[in-house]
Coordinates of C-alpha atoms in Angstrom, one line a residue:
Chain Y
X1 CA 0.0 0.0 0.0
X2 CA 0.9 3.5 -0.7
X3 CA 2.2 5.3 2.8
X4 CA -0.2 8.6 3.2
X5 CA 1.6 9.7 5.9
X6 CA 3.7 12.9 5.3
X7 CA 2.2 13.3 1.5
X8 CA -0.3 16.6 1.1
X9 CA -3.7 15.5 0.2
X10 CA -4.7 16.2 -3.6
X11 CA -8.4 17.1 -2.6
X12 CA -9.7 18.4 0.7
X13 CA -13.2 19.2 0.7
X14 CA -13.9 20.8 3.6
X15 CA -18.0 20.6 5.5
X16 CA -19.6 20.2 2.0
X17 CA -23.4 21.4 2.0
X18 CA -26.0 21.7 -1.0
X19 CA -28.9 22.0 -0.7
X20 CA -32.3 21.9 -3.3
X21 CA -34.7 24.3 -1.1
X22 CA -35.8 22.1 1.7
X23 CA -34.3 19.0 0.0
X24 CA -30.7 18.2 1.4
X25 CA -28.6 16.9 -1.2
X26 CA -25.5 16.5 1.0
X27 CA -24.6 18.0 4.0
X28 CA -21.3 18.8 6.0
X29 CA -19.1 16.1 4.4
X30 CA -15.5 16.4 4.6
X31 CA -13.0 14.7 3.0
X32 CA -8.9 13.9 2.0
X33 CA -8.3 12.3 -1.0
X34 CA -4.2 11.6 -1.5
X35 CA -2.3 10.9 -4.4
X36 CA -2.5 7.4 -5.1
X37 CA -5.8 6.4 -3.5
X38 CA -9.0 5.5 -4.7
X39 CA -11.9 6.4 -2.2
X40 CA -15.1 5.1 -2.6
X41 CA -18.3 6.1 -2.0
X42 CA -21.5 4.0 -1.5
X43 CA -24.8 4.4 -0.6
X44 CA -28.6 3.9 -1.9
X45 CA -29.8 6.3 -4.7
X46 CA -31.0 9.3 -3.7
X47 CA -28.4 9.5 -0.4
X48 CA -26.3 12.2 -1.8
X49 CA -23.1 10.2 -3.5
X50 CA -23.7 12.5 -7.1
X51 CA -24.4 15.2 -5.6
X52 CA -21.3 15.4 -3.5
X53 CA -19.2 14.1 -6.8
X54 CA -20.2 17.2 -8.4
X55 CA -19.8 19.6 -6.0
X56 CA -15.9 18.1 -5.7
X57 CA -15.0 18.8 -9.9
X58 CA -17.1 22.0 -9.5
X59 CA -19.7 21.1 -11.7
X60 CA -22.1 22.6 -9.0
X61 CA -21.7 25.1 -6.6
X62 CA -22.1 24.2 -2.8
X63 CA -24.5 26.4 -0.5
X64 CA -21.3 26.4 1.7
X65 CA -18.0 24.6 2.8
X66 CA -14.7 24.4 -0.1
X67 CA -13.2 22.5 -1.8
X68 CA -9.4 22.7 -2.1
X69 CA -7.2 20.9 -4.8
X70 CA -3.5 20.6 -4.9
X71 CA -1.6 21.4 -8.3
X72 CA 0.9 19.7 -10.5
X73 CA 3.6 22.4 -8.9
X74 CA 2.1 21.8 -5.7
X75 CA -0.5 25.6 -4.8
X76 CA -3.2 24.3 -3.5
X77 CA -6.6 26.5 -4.9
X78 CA -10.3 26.6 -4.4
X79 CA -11.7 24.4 -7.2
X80 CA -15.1 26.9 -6.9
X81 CA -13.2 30.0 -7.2
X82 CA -10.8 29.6 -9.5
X83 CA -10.9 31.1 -12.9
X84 CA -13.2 29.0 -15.6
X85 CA -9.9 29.0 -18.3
X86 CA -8.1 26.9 -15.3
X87 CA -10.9 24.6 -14.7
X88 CA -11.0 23.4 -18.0
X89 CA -7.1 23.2 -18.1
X90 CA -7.7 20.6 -15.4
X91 CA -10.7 18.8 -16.7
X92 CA -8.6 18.5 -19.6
X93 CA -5.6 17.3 -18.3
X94 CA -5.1 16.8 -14.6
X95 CA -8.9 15.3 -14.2
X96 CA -10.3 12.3 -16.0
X97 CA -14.4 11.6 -15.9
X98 CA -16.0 8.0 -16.3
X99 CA -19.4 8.9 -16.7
X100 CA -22.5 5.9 -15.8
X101 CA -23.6 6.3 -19.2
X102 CA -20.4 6.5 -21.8
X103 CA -22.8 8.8 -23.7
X104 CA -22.2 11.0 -21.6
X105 CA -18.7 10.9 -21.8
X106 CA -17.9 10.1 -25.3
X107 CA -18.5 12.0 -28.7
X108 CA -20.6 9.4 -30.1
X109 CA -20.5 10.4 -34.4
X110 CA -16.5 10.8 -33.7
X111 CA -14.1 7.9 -34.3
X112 CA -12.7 5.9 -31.3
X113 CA -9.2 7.6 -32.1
X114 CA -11.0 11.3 -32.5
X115 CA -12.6 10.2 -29.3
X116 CA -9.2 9.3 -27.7
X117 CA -7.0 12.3 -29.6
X118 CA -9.3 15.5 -28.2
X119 CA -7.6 15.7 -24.8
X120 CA -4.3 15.3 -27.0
X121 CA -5.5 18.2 -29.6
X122 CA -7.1 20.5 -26.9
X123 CA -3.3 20.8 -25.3
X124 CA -1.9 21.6 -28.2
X125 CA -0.6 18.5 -30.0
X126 CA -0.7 19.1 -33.6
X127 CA 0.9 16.1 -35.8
X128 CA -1.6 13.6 -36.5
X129 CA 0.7 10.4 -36.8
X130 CA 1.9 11.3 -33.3
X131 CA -1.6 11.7 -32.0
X132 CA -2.6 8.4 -33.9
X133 CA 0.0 6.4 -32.9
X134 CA -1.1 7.4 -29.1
X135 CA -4.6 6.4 -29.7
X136 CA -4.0 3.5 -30.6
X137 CA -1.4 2.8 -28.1
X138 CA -4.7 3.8 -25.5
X139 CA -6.9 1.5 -27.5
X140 CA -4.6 -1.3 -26.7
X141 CA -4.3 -0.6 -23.2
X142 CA -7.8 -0.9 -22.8
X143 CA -8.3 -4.0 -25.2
X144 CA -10.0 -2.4 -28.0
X145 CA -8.6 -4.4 -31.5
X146 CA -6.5 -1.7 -33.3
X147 CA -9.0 -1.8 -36.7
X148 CA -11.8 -0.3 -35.1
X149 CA -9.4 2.8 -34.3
X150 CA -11.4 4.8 -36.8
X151 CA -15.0 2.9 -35.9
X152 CA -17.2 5.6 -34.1
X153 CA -18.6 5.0 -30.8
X154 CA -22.4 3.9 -31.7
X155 CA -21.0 0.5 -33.2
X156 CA -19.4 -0.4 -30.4
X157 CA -20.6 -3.0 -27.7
X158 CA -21.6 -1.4 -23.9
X159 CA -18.0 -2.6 -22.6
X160 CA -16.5 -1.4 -25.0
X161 CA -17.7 1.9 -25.2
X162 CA -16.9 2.3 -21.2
X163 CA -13.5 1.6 -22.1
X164 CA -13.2 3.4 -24.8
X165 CA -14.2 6.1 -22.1
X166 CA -11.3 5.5 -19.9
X167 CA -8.8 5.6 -22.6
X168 CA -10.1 9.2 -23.9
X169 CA -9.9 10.3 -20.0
X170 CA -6.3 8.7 -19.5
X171 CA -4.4 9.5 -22.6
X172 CA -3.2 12.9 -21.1
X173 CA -2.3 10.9 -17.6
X174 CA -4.6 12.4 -15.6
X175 CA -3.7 12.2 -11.9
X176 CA -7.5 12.2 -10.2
X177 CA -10.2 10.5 -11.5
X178 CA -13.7 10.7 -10.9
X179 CA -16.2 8.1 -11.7
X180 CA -20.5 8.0 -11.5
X181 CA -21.2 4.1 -11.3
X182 CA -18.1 3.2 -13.8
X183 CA -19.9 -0.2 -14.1
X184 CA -23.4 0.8 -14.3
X185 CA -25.5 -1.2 -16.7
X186 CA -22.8 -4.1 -17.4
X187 CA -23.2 -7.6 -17.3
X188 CA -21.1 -9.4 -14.8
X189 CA -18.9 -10.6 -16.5
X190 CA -18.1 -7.4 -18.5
X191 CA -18.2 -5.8 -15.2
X192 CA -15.6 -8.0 -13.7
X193 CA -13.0 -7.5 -16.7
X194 CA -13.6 -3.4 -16.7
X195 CA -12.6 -3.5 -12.9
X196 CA -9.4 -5.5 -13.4
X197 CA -8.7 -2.9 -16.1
X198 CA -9.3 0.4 -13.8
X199 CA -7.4 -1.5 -11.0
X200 CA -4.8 -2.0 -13.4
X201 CA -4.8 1.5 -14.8
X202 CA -5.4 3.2 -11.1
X203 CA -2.0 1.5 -10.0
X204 CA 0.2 1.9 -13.1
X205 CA -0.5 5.5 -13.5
X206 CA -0.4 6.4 -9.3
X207 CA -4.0 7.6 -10.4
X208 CA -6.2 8.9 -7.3
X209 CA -9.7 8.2 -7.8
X210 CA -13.7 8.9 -6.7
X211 CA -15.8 6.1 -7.0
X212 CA -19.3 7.0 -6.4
X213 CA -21.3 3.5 -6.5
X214 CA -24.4 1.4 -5.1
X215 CA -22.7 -1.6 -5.5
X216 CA -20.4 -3.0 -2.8
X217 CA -18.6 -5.1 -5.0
X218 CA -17.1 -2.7 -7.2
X219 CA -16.3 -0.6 -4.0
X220 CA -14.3 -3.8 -2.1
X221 CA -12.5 -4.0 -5.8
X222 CA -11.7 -1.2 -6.6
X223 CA -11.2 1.3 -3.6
X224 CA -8.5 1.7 -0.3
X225 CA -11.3 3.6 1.4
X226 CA -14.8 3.6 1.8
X227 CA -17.5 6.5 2.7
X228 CA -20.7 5.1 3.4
X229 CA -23.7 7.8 2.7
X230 CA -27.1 8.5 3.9
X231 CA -29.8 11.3 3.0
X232 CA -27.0 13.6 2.6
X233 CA -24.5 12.5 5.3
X234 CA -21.8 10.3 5.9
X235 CA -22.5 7.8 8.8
X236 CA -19.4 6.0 8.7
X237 CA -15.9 6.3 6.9
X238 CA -12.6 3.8 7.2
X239 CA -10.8 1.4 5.0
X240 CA -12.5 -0.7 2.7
X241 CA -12.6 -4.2 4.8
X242 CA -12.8 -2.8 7.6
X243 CA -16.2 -1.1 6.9
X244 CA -17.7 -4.4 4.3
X245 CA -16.3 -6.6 6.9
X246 CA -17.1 -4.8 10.3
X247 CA -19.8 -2.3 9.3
X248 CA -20.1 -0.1 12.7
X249 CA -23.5 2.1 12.0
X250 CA -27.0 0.4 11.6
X251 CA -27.1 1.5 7.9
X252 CA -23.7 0.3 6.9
X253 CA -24.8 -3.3 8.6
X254 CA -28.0 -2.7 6.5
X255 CA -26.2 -2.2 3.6
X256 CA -23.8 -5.1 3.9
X257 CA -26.6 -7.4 4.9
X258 CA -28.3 -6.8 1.7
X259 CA -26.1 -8.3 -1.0
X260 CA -27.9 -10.8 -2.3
X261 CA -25.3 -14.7 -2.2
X262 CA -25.4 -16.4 -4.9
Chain L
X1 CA -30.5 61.7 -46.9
X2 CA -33.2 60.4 -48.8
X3 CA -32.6 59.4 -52.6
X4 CA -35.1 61.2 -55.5
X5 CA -36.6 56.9 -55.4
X6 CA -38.0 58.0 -51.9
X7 CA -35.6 55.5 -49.8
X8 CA -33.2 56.6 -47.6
X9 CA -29.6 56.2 -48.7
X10 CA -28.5 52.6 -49.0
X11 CA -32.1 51.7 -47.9
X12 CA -31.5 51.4 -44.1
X13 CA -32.9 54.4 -41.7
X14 CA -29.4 56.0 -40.3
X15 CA -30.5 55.1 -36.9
X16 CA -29.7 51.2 -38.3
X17 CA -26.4 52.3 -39.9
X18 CA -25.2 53.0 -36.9
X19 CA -25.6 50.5 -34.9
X20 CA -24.3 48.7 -37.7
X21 CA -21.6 50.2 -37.5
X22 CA -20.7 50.0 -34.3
X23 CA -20.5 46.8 -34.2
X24 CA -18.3 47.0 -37.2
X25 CA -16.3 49.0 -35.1
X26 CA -15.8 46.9 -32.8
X27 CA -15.3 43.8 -34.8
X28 CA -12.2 45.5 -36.3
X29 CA -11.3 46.2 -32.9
X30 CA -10.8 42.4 -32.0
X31 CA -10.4 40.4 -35.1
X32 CA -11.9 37.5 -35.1
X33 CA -14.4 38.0 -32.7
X34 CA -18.5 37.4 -33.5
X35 CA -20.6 40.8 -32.4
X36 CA -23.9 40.6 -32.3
X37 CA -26.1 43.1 -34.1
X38 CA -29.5 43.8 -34.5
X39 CA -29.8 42.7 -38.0
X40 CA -33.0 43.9 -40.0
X41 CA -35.2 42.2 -42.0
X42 CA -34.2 43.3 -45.7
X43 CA -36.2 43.3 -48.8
X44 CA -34.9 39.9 -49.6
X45 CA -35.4 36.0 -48.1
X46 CA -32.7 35.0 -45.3
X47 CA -29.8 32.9 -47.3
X48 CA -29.7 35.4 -49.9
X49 CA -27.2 37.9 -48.6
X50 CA -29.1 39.7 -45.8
X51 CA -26.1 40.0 -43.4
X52 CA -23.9 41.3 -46.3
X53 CA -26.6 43.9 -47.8
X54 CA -26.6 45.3 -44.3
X55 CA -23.0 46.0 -43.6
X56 CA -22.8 47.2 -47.4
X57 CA -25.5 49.3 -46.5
X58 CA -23.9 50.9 -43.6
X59 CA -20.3 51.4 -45.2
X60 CA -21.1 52.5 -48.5
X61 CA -21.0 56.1 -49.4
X62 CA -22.4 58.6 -52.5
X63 CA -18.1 58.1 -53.9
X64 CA -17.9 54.6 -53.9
X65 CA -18.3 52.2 -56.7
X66 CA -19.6 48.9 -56.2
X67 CA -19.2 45.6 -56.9
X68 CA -21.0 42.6 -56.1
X69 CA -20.4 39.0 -57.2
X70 CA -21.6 35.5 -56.1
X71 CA -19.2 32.5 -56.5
X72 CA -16.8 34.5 -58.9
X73 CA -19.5 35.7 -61.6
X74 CA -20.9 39.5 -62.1
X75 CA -24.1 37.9 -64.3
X76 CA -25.7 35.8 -62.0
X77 CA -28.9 36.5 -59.7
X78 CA -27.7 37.1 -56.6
X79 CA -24.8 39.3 -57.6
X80 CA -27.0 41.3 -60.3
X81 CA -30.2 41.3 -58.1
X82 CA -28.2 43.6 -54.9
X83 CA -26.3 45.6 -57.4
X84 CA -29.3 46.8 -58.8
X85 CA -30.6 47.3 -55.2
X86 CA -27.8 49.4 -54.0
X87 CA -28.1 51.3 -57.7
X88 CA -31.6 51.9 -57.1
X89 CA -31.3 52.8 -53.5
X90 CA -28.2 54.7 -53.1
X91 CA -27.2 55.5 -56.0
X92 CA -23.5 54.7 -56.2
X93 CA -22.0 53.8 -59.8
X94 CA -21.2 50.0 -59.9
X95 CA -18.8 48.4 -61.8
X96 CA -17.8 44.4 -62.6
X97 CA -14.1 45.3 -62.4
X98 CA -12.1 44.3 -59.2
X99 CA -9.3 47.3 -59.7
X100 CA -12.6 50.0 -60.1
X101 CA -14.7 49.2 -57.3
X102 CA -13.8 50.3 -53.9
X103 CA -17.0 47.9 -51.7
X104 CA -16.9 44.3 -53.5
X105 CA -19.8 42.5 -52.0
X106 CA -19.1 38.6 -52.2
X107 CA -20.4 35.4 -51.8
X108 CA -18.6 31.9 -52.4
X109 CA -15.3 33.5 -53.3
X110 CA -12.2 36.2 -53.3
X111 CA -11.4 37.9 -56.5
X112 CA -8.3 36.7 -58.3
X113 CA -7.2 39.7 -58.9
X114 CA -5.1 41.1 -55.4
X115 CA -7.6 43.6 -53.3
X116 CA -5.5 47.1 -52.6
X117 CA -5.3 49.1 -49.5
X118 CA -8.5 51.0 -50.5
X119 CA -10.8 48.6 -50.5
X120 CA -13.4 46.8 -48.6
X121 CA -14.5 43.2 -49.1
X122 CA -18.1 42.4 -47.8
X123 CA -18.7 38.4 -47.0
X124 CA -22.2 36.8 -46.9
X125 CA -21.7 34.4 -44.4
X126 CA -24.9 31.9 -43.8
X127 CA -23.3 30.3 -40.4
X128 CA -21.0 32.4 -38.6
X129 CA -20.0 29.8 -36.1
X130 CA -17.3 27.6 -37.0
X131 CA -17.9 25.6 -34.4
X132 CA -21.6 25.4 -34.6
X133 CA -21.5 21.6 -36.2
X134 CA -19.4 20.1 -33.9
X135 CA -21.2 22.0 -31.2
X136 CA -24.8 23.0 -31.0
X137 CA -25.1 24.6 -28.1
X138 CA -24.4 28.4 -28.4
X139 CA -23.4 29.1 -25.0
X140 CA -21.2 26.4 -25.0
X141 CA -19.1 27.8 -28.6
X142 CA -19.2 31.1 -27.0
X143 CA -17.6 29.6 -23.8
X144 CA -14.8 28.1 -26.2
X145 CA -14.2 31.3 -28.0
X146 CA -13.5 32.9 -24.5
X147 CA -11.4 30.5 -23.8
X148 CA -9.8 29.7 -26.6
X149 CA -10.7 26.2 -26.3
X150 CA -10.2 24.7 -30.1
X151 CA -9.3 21.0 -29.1
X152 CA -12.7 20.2 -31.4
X153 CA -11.6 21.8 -34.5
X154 CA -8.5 20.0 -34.6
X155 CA -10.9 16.9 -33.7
X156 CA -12.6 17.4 -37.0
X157 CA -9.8 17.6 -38.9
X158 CA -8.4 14.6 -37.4
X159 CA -11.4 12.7 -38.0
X160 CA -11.2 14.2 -42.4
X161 CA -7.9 12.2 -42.5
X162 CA -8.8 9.3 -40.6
X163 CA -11.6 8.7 -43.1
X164 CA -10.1 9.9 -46.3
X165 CA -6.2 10.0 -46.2
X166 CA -6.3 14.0 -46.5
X167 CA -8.3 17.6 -44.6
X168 CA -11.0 17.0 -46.9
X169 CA -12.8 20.4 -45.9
X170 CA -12.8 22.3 -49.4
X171 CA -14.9 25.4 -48.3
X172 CA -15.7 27.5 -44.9
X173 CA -11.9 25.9 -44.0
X174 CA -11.7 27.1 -40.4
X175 CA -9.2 29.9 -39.7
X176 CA -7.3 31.3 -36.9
X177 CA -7.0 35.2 -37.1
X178 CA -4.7 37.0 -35.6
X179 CA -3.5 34.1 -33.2
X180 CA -6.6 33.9 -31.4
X181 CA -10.1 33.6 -33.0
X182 CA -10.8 30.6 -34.9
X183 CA -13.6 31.8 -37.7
X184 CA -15.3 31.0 -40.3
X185 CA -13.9 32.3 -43.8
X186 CA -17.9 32.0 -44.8
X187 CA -18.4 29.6 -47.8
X188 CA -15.2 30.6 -49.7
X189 CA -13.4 27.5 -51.3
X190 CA -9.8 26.3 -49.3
X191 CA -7.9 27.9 -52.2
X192 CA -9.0 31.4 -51.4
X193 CA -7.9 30.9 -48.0
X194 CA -4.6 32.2 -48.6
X195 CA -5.7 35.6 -50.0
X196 CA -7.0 36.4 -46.6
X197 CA -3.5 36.4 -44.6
X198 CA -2.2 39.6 -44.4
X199 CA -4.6 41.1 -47.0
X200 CA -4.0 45.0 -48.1
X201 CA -8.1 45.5 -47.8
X202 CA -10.3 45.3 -44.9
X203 CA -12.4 42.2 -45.0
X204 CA -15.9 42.4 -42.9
X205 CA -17.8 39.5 -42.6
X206 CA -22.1 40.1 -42.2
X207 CA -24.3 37.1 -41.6
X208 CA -27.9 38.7 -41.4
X209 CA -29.9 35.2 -39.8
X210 CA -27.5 34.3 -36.9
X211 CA -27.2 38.6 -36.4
X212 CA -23.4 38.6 -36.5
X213 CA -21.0 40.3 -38.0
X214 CA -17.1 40.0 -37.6
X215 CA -13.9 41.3 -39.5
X216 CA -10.3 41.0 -40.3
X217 CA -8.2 44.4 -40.1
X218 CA -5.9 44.9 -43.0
X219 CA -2.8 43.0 -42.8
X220 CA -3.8 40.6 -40.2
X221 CA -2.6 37.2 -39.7
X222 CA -4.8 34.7 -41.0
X223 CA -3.7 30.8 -40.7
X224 CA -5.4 27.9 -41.8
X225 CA -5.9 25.2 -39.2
X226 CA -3.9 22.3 -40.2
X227 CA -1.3 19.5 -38.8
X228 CA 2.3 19.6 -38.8
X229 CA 2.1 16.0 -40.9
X230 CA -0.8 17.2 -43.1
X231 CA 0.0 21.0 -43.9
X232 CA -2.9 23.2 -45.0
X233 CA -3.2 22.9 -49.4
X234 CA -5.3 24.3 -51.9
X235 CA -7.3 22.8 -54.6
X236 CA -5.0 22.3 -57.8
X237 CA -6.2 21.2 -61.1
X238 CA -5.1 19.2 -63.9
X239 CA -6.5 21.8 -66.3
X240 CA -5.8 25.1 -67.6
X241 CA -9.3 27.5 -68.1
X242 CA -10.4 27.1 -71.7
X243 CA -10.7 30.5 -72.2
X244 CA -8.6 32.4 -70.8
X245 CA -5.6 29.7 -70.2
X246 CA -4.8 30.7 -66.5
X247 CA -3.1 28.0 -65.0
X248 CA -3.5 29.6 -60.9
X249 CA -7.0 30.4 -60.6
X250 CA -10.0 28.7 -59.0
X251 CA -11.9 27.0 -61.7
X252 CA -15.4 26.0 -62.1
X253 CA -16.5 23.0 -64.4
X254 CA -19.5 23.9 -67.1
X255 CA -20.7 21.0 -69.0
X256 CA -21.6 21.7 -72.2
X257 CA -23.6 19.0 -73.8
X258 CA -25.5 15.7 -72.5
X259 CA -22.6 13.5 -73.9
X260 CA -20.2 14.1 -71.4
X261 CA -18.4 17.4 -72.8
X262 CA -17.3 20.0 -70.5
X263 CA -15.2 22.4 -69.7
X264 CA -13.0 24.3 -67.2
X265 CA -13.3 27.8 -66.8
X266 CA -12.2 30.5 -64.4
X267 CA -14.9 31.1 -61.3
X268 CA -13.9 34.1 -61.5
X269 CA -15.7 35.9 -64.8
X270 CA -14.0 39.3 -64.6
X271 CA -10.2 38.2 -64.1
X272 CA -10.8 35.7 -66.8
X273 CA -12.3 38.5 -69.5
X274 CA -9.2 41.4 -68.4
X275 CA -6.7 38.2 -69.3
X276 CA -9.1 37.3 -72.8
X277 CA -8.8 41.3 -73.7
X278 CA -5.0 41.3 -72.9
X279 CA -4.8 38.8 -75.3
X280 CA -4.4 35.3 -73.8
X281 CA -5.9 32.4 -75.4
X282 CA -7.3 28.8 -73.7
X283 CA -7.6 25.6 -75.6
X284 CA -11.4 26.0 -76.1
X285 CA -11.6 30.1 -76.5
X286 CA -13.4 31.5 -80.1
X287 CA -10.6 32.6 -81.3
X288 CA -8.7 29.5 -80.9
X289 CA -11.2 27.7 -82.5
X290 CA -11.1 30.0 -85.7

């Protein structure tokens, strides 16, 4: 395991609150992500997990608390206040998104190596053999054949086009990711092979990662720690066995007491 | 400044003109840039020239001659249609001849013949938004244009030589002006592209349905988006024009009988007749023939 000890975290949020009018969407949460780690974040639909994601890569502004994230050159800024020209720098670079829905993610009437070349083209990269060669390079790594390179996104299988996600995201070596349900509407076995991927990628890049999820198995895969959320709150944090294995609040037990054994 | 027809000069109310003008103003000011305007509705359908009639309108004075053309030709409806307007409504002497006129109205090309100091060229531009295909959402291009970020046009291109070996983008070939707005030449073909760089005459750019109007100072920097493996080229052709025999002009293909006869002629109708009265001869010209 990565030591954690004297390293600065990469993401502090600090009492996150957003609220809908009288609906809470997530209240007072605080957290340290570090470089390296992938934190996870469970909890039932509707308990706050999205909202929280968002309100970390400042796609949505909290009511009140910050959010803080550290720099390649090591200034730590306000992710809500700083200017829009360095958000996108980041999202572009320094952030990677796996979205639940890779049509979300992906420019579907835009070839897989279009797809995995804007991040490239949108720093400045300008010889298209270089960019190619990268793309497909990124298409290996996430075991898409090198002839559908210039197939677009709408002819590719549900698996495929979630990795095809991750490999547009990575290319520019991103060092936080954040990901909605990377495994949402997979089959299992599909599921399992995506996971060994993004446990592959997380650990050969030193990526740090968000995983917001329902499902307990991908968080015990894929994540170091675990957040467990309820209407809004988190009722219990800790390391990832330690919480599947030893839940401590009522809802965690709940929670792990639910997955169905085959 | 009403005309004895019983329209106001140049047709618009001078109230118009000048917020036309302004915004002309300050398109010049930052090159480039798309300012909205309140475009009118003109005496013709949207598509036909609305955004250039307007900023014609609003430059032209009682001194100027006029020209107006629409994809290289004097003669054809468009073209002869608003010179007549602006003959009838302001009453400025037009002309077909690039060095004479001092406003060219265009749509679809440049003149062959270089545009001097002293001139303005008006573009007709349908969709001022370069990005507008590969983005739908307005806010979202303007967003980009703020901050400069272009990523998707290079996607675009990339995605031309993926699928056919080559930038195969012939016309509105996006530019960069001035090393920071990436616009829209309007529907000019890739091999007039070049003329714009660092081009003598001011160059304003009216498109009357999206309400925008934008500009390129004389001699300003005007690059073609391209790849450092696949530079920026223009069209080329394997023929000379038939009349005229210009071997470096843009040329437009007329076919001339149902059994497969045709022939290639300059788009441009005035530069091809000045190089037919200074004597030079194509392959399929009269006097050739005799």
């Amino acid at each position: 395991m990565t030591d954690f000890s004297n390293a600065q975290p990469l993401l502090r949020a600090d009492r996150v609150t957003r609220t809908f009018g009288r609906i809470v969407g997530c209240a007072d949460v605080s957290l340290d992500l570090y470089p390296g780690e992938v934190l996870g974040i469970v909890g039932e639909s509707g308990s706050g997990k999205s909202t929280l994601l968002r309100c970390l890569f400042a796609a949505d502004t909290p009511d009140s608390g910050t959010v803080a994230y550290t720099l390649r050159h090591g200034e730590t800024r306000n992710v809500h206040t700083m200017l829009d020209a360095e958000r996108r720098m980041l999202m572009r670079t320094d952030w990677a998104f796996v979205h639940q829905n890779p049509r979300d993610g992906l420019r579907m009437h835009v070839s897989a190596g279009g797809n995995v070349g804007e991040r490239l083209m949108a720093t400045g990269e300008r010889h298209y053999g270089n960019i190619r060669a990268t793309a497909g390079e990124w298409l290996d790594k996430v075991e898409i054949a090198d002839e559908r390179i210039d197939d677009l996104p709408v002819t590719f299988s549900g698996g495929m086009q979630q990795r095809l996600q991750i490999a547009r995201n990575l290319v520019t070596r991103p060092r936080l990711a954040f990901m909605d349900e990377p495994t949402g509407g997979l089959d299992v076995s599909v599921q399992a092979r995506l996971l060994d991927l993004l446990r592959g990628l997380v650990s050969d890049l030193g990526l740090a990662a968000i995983v917001v999820t329902h499902d307990l198995a991908v968080a015990r895969h894929l994540s170091h720690r675990l957040m467990v959320m309820k209407q809004g709150r988190v009722v219990e944090t800790g390391l990832t066995d330690q919480v599947l294995d030893d839940p401590q609040h009522p809802y965690s037990q709940l929670l792990v007491s639910s997955i169905l054994r085959a | 400044m009403s005309t004895d027809t019983g329209y106001n000069f140049a047709y618009l109310d001078e109230q118009t003109k000048r917020m036309i003008r302004r915004a002309i103003l300050k398109a010049i000011a930052v090159p480039g840039y798309q300012v909205p305007f309140a475009s009118r509705e003109m005496p013709m359908p949207y598509g036909w020239g609305t955004g250039g009639v307007q900023v014609t309108a609003s430059v032209i004075t009682r001194d100027d001659t006029l020209k107006v053309i629409d994809q290289g030709s004097d003669d054809t409806t468009n073209a002869v249609s608003i010179r007549k307007f602006f003959a009838k409504t302001a009453g400025v002497a037009t002309t077909d001849r690039t060095t004479e006129a001092s406003v060219i109205q265009t749509r679809h090309r440049i003149p062959e013949t270089p545009l001097k100091a002293s001139q303005i060229i008006v573009y007709q531009v349908p969709i001022p938004e370069p990005l507008r295909f590969l983005e739908p959402r307005e806010t979202e291009t303007r967003r980009m244009h703020a901050l400069e970020d272009y990523g998707l046009m290079h996607v675009k291109l990339y995605e031309d030589i993926a699928r056919h070996g080559h930038i195969a983008t012939t016309y509105a070939y996006p530019v960069r002006v001035n090393d920071r707005y990436v616009s829209d030449p309007s529907p000019t073909p890739k091999f007039d592209n070049p003329k714009m760089d660092n081009c003598p005459a001011l160059q304003l750019f009216g498109a009357g349905r999206e309400k925008r109007i934008y500009a390129i100072p004389p001699y300003t920097k005007v690059q073609s988006l391209d790849f450092d493996d696949h530079p920026f080229e223009v069209q080329t052709w394997e023929q000379d024009c038939a009349l005229c025999g210009a071997d470096d002009t843009f040329l437009d293909e007329v076919i001339t009988d149902d059994r497969g006869g045709r022939m290639f002629v300059c788009s441009d109708s005035d530069y091809c007749r000045e190089r037919r009265d200074g004597g030079h001869v194509g392959a399929q010209s009269p006097e050739a023939a005799e």
